Amino acid sequence: MDAMTHRAHRRQPAGPLLPREEMLIALRDRDRSYDGLFYAAVTTTGVFCRPSCPAREPKPEHVEFYATTREALVAGFRPCKRCRPLDAEAGTPEWASRLIARVEASPSARISDADLRAEGLDPAAVRRWFRRTHGMTFQAYCRARRLGDAFAALRSGGAIDEVVFDHGWGSHSGFRTAFGKLAGAPPGEAAAAPDGSLIRLTWLQTPVGPLVAGATDHAVCLLEYPDRRMMESQLDTLRRRFGRPLAPGDSPLFAPLRAQLDEYFAGRRTTFDLPLEYPGSPFQRRVWDALRRIPYGETRSYAQLAREIGAPGAARAVGTANGANRIAIVIPCHRVIAADGGLGGYGGGLWRKLRLLELESGAPAEAPAR
């Protein structure tokens, strides 16, 4: 790689992944100039690495690529002990290395702000450093490690109750309690609410990572990536729009949703026929309805979608409404791309958008081992 190409790569922000073949070559050559541009996860070991990792080269069919450490963690991979992908490129403070080592030694252990203070650390400073270097707070990193380990075990066929108990959630109901906290439904409120007034939530496993699904008695109203930055605000919007508490639980709609998602990822389904409910502003509804009309295997630009809903010149507003979609994949916001053919944005991460588009276009794309 010449100096000019090297500098061009270094200017790229984390987000869209490079072509898979290019990343495989960089991994094979242990090319340090690619460090920070992507992370390679090995499905046979459950470890993710920098491109320059000195470990033995894995077989290409066993490698998944992620744009950020956060995506790799939530997908269930743990950081490599040799290349230390969680260390900042400019060097990691000793205290941060110590904290990361402590979490890796026991991912299920809880480290509170009081624990940090007892070690002479300022929780706010710790939070800022992790957010700046890894795009998430220290507590979010700890949760990602616990959730990631649990997801990996679930993908291996473990029963959910056994898995969550064995991965640091403190009790048989610990995982669901944590889920309830994410949902924002106090246990008392959820317990007192009639079943018909609850929005039930569950986890679904897919080839692009876990999804949080939500349903009323009559319709699916949520399908979202739990590692998305807007996840908390999406749940808050859901509560406000429906005027109902959210709580973990089962719904008769979850089984057909799982089945149709499985068929979709296997290439056997091109449309979904689930009852959906997605309240929003009149403009948002027009955009979301238009998204549902984009055929499988096709894409639209933001400007094209704006024209289709009778609002030419409103491409930016269309993009905002597109990003506010709460039912990923089923309402296919991933089919909207930039005018120049680039991927544009995607709340679930551009690596997921790329995989969904590859799946729908029939292009060869290696499915993750799940």
XYZ file of C-alpha atoms in Angstrom:
370
model
C 0.000 0.000 0.000
C 1.497 3.371 -0.985
C 1.555 6.392 1.323
C -1.350 8.117 -0.416
C -3.577 5.041 -0.136
C -2.530 4.642 3.466
C -3.568 8.213 4.295
C -6.890 7.765 2.497
C -7.672 4.724 4.601
C -6.737 6.492 7.802
C -9.243 9.266 7.078
C -12.166 6.855 6.859
C -14.444 6.949 9.900
C -15.646 3.779 11.574
C -18.903 2.740 9.982
C -19.158 1.274 6.472
C -17.023 -1.795 6.088
C -14.431 -2.148 3.369
C -14.893 -4.883 0.745
C -14.574 -8.290 2.363
C -11.722 -9.391 0.092
C -9.720 -6.281 0.980
C -10.226 -6.936 4.689
C -9.176 -10.566 4.315
C -5.974 -9.470 2.555
C -5.262 -6.905 5.290
C -5.822 -9.595 7.915
C -3.571 -12.040 6.084
C -0.818 -9.418 5.779
C -1.314 -8.188 9.372
C -1.444 -4.684 7.901
C -1.318 -2.134 10.742
C -2.593 0.637 8.480
C -6.040 -0.968 8.707
C -6.139 -1.005 12.515
C -9.221 0.879 13.662
C -10.998 0.552 10.313
C -12.460 -2.857 11.106
C -12.250 -5.759 13.553
C -12.037 -9.429 12.624
C -14.033 -11.917 14.701
C -13.269 -15.625 14.533
C -16.369 -17.772 14.940
C -14.428 -20.872 15.999
C -12.734 -19.151 18.942
C -15.260 -16.438 19.840
C -12.472 -13.813 19.798
C -12.196 -10.559 17.842
C -8.907 -8.941 16.829
C -7.250 -5.992 15.168
C -6.196 -6.567 11.525
C -2.545 -6.546 12.666
C -2.999 -9.297 15.266
C 0.021 -11.647 15.323
C -2.147 -14.695 16.046
C -2.365 -17.489 13.504
C -4.410 -16.566 10.450
C -7.940 -18.031 10.626
C -9.692 -19.631 7.701
C -11.699 -17.027 5.732
C -14.947 -18.931 6.218
C -14.536 -18.567 9.982
C -14.149 -14.769 9.937
C -16.796 -12.102 10.490
C -16.009 -8.397 10.210
C -17.314 -5.544 12.372
C -16.859 -1.801 12.067
C -16.577 -1.151 15.815
C -15.593 -2.955 18.995
C -19.113 -2.362 20.294
C -20.645 -4.345 17.422
C -18.223 -7.208 17.988
C -18.909 -7.263 21.728
C -22.690 -7.262 21.373
C -22.432 -10.004 18.725
C -20.915 -12.181 21.439
C -17.174 -12.009 20.752
C -14.545 -11.258 23.395
C -11.402 -9.152 22.817
C -8.180 -10.913 21.868
C -5.584 -11.028 24.642
C -2.695 -10.721 22.160
C -3.596 -7.663 20.076
C -5.872 -6.071 22.753
C -8.396 -4.418 20.394
C -9.978 -2.434 23.223
C -6.757 -0.529 23.848
C -6.748 2.920 22.269
C -4.313 3.290 19.379
C -2.459 6.103 21.108
C -2.022 3.999 24.210
C -4.356 3.031 26.996
C -4.010 4.454 30.514
C -2.889 1.919 33.077
C -6.151 2.274 34.987
C -8.188 1.515 31.841
C -6.089 -1.556 31.069
C -6.609 -2.704 34.640
C -10.379 -2.244 34.406
C -10.615 -4.060 31.075
C -8.516 -6.931 32.442
C -10.778 -7.109 35.483
C -13.894 -7.365 33.321
C -12.302 -9.954 31.045
C -11.266 -12.045 34.041
C -14.874 -12.133 35.242
C -17.382 -10.677 32.744
C -20.301 -11.543 35.002
C -18.990 -9.466 37.934
C -20.615 -6.086 38.590
C -18.386 -3.033 39.033
C -20.270 -0.094 40.511
C -19.326 3.563 40.702
C -18.575 2.956 44.375
C -16.125 0.225 43.381
C -14.416 2.658 40.996
C -14.131 5.310 43.690
C -12.673 2.742 46.069
C -9.888 2.248 43.540
C -9.275 5.994 43.354
C -11.023 6.447 40.009
C -13.527 9.143 39.082
C -16.592 7.391 37.556
C -17.277 10.411 35.318
C -13.725 10.321 33.932
C -13.979 6.578 33.341
C -17.301 7.089 31.583
C -15.887 9.821 29.332
C -12.793 7.796 28.368
C -14.806 4.717 27.375
C -17.328 6.813 25.454
C -14.560 8.643 23.581
C -12.511 5.568 22.722
C -15.201 2.898 22.317
C -18.452 4.783 21.735
C -20.042 3.550 24.969
C -19.740 4.103 28.701
C -17.872 1.698 30.954
C -21.136 0.335 32.354
C -22.441 -0.151 28.803
C -19.222 -2.018 27.995
C -19.765 -4.304 31.003
C -23.384 -4.938 29.977
C -22.296 -5.637 26.401
C -19.830 -8.233 27.625
C -22.457 -9.958 29.770
C -25.117 -9.786 27.068
C -22.637 -10.868 24.412
C -21.648 -13.972 26.361
C -25.317 -14.788 26.949
C -26.166 -14.313 23.251
C -23.256 -16.544 22.236
C -24.493 -19.270 24.566
C -28.032 -18.931 23.215
C -26.737 -19.250 19.650
C -25.022 -22.467 20.736
C -28.365 -23.932 21.712
C -28.510 -23.138 25.418
C -31.911 -22.761 27.075
C -32.552 -19.098 27.813
C -33.199 -19.519 31.536
C -30.063 -21.597 32.021
C -27.990 -19.240 29.897
C -28.931 -16.065 31.715
C -28.402 -17.705 35.101
C -24.939 -18.880 34.074
C -23.842 -15.520 32.672
C -23.853 -13.259 35.667
C -27.424 -12.105 35.996
C -27.568 -13.045 39.656
C -30.724 -15.107 39.620
C -33.083 -17.042 37.405
C -34.902 -13.813 36.561
C -31.893 -11.512 36.473
C -31.680 -11.254 32.711
C -35.366 -10.490 32.371
C -35.134 -7.943 35.168
C -32.313 -6.196 33.306
C -34.459 -6.324 30.198
C -37.311 -4.771 32.173
C -35.044 -1.938 33.302
C -34.121 -1.303 29.691
C -37.808 -1.267 28.830
C -38.483 1.183 31.633
C -41.445 -0.646 33.146
C -41.280 -0.743 36.962
C -42.027 -4.303 38.139
C -45.027 -3.119 40.149
C -46.533 -1.267 37.208
C -46.033 -4.180 34.872
C -47.473 -6.642 37.387
C -50.548 -4.515 38.040
C -51.337 -3.805 34.406
C -53.947 -6.009 32.688
C -52.363 -8.223 30.049
C -54.142 -6.387 27.282
C -52.544 -3.080 28.237
C -48.951 -4.345 28.095
C -46.509 -4.234 25.239
C -44.621 -7.498 25.572
C -40.935 -7.642 24.716
C -38.620 -10.518 23.849
C -35.195 -11.260 22.350
C -34.854 -12.814 18.914
C -31.628 -14.260 17.525
C -30.830 -13.605 13.859
C -27.801 -13.871 11.547
C -27.241 -10.113 11.997
C -27.284 -10.302 15.760
C -30.026 -10.105 18.381
C -33.205 -8.090 17.936
C -35.666 -6.796 20.506
C -39.245 -7.521 19.447
C -42.346 -5.911 20.889
C -46.018 -6.680 20.358
C -49.442 -5.644 21.569
C -52.233 -8.224 21.655
C -52.950 -7.485 18.010
C -49.778 -6.369 16.224
C -45.996 -6.276 16.146
C -44.919 -2.766 17.098
C -41.141 -3.074 17.600
C -38.198 -4.857 16.012
C -34.970 -3.131 16.915
C -31.250 -3.761 17.458
C -30.429 -3.609 21.179
C -27.006 -2.056 20.538
C -28.475 0.828 18.561
C -27.742 4.211 20.111
C -31.399 5.232 19.807
C -32.690 2.087 21.502
C -33.657 3.817 24.755
C -35.423 6.668 22.946
C -37.250 4.192 20.704
C -38.613 2.398 23.764
C -39.577 5.709 25.331
C -41.384 6.732 22.128
C -43.160 3.378 22.082
C -44.429 3.922 25.638
C -45.653 7.426 24.830
C -47.286 6.530 21.508
C -49.201 3.570 22.935
C -49.669 4.828 26.490
C -48.807 1.373 27.826
C -46.027 -0.073 29.971
C -43.423 -2.333 28.387
C -42.421 -5.599 30.027
C -40.709 -8.859 29.059
C -43.113 -11.635 28.187
C -44.453 -13.866 25.456
C -46.919 -13.003 22.716
C -48.669 -15.243 20.200
C -47.167 -12.998 17.519
C -43.575 -13.811 18.419
C -43.642 -17.367 17.027
C -44.768 -16.319 13.515
C -42.350 -13.376 13.638
C -39.452 -15.750 14.413
C -40.573 -18.134 11.684
C -40.859 -15.428 9.033
C -37.486 -13.914 9.967
C -35.887 -17.382 9.712
C -37.415 -17.820 6.246
C -36.251 -14.350 5.222
C -32.649 -14.979 6.235
C -32.740 -18.386 4.541
C -33.764 -16.671 1.296
C -37.210 -18.274 1.249
C -39.318 -15.193 2.069
C -39.475 -11.859 0.264
C -42.460 -10.266 2.038
C -43.811 -10.298 5.593
C -47.507 -10.755 6.337
C -47.551 -9.932 10.034
C -50.012 -7.454 11.567
C -48.089 -4.257 12.292
C -48.835 -1.154 14.314
C -46.541 1.848 13.950
C -48.062 5.132 15.150
C -46.227 8.316 14.243
C -46.734 11.727 12.739
C -48.657 11.876 9.434
C -45.378 12.505 7.578
C -43.627 9.602 9.303
C -46.518 7.281 8.442
C -46.322 8.284 4.777
C -42.610 7.477 4.743
C -43.021 4.164 6.574
C -45.906 3.131 4.314
C -43.729 3.948 1.299
C -40.910 1.831 2.712
C -43.234 -1.163 2.778
C -43.909 -0.680 -0.933
C -40.234 -0.970 -1.945
C -39.964 -4.440 -3.519
C -37.555 -7.027 -2.199
C -34.213 -6.746 -3.988
C -34.741 -3.090 -4.953
C -33.563 0.170 -3.395
C -34.632 3.812 -3.438
C -32.724 6.990 -2.749
C -33.989 9.413 -0.126
C -34.902 11.842 -2.917
C -36.809 9.149 -4.830
C -38.759 8.240 -1.728
C -39.558 11.904 -1.129
C -40.997 12.181 -4.643
C -42.999 8.984 -4.199
C -44.798 10.402 -1.154
C -45.489 13.701 -2.912
C -42.878 15.713 -1.017
C -40.102 16.508 -3.535
C -37.291 18.382 -1.889
C -37.924 16.738 1.477
C -35.161 14.154 1.173
C -33.583 15.193 4.473
C -36.906 14.895 6.327
C -37.447 11.512 4.686
C -34.046 10.417 6.002
C -35.002 11.504 9.512
C -38.300 9.603 9.364
C -36.496 6.607 7.899
C -34.133 6.603 10.872
C -37.063 6.726 13.283
C -38.551 3.493 11.955
C -39.144 1.167 14.920
C -39.731 -2.089 12.981
C -36.452 -2.967 11.302
C -36.292 -5.408 8.360
C -40.077 -5.934 8.251
C -40.491 -2.242 7.410
C -37.417 -2.240 5.174
C -35.662 1.053 5.914
C -32.430 -0.696 4.870
C -33.586 -0.421 1.240
C -33.062 3.359 1.211
C -29.590 4.389 0.059
C -27.696 7.545 -0.873
C -28.236 9.205 -4.246
C -24.703 8.284 -5.342
C -25.318 4.603 -4.664
C -23.555 4.593 -1.300
C -25.103 2.880 1.675
C -26.218 6.086 3.376
C -27.078 5.624 7.054
C -28.541 2.827 9.155
C -29.302 2.867 12.861
C -28.390 -0.798 13.224
C -24.917 -0.278 11.757
C -23.856 -0.192 8.121
C -22.422 -3.705 8.303
C -25.951 -4.975 8.961
C -27.420 -2.880 6.139
C -24.806 -4.266 3.756
C -25.639 -7.843 4.719
C -29.372 -7.305 4.313
C -28.913 -5.753 0.868
C -26.526 -8.531 -0.172
C -29.054 -11.117 0.975
C -31.857 -9.494 -1.014
C -29.771 -8.937 -4.130
C -28.718 -12.563 -4.247
C -25.055 -11.572 -4.039
C -22.829 -14.153 -2.357
C -22.473 -13.140 1.265
C -21.208 -15.459 3.943
C -23.778 -15.835 6.699
C -22.455 -15.568 10.253
C -22.157 -18.796 12.211
C -24.933 -18.624 14.774
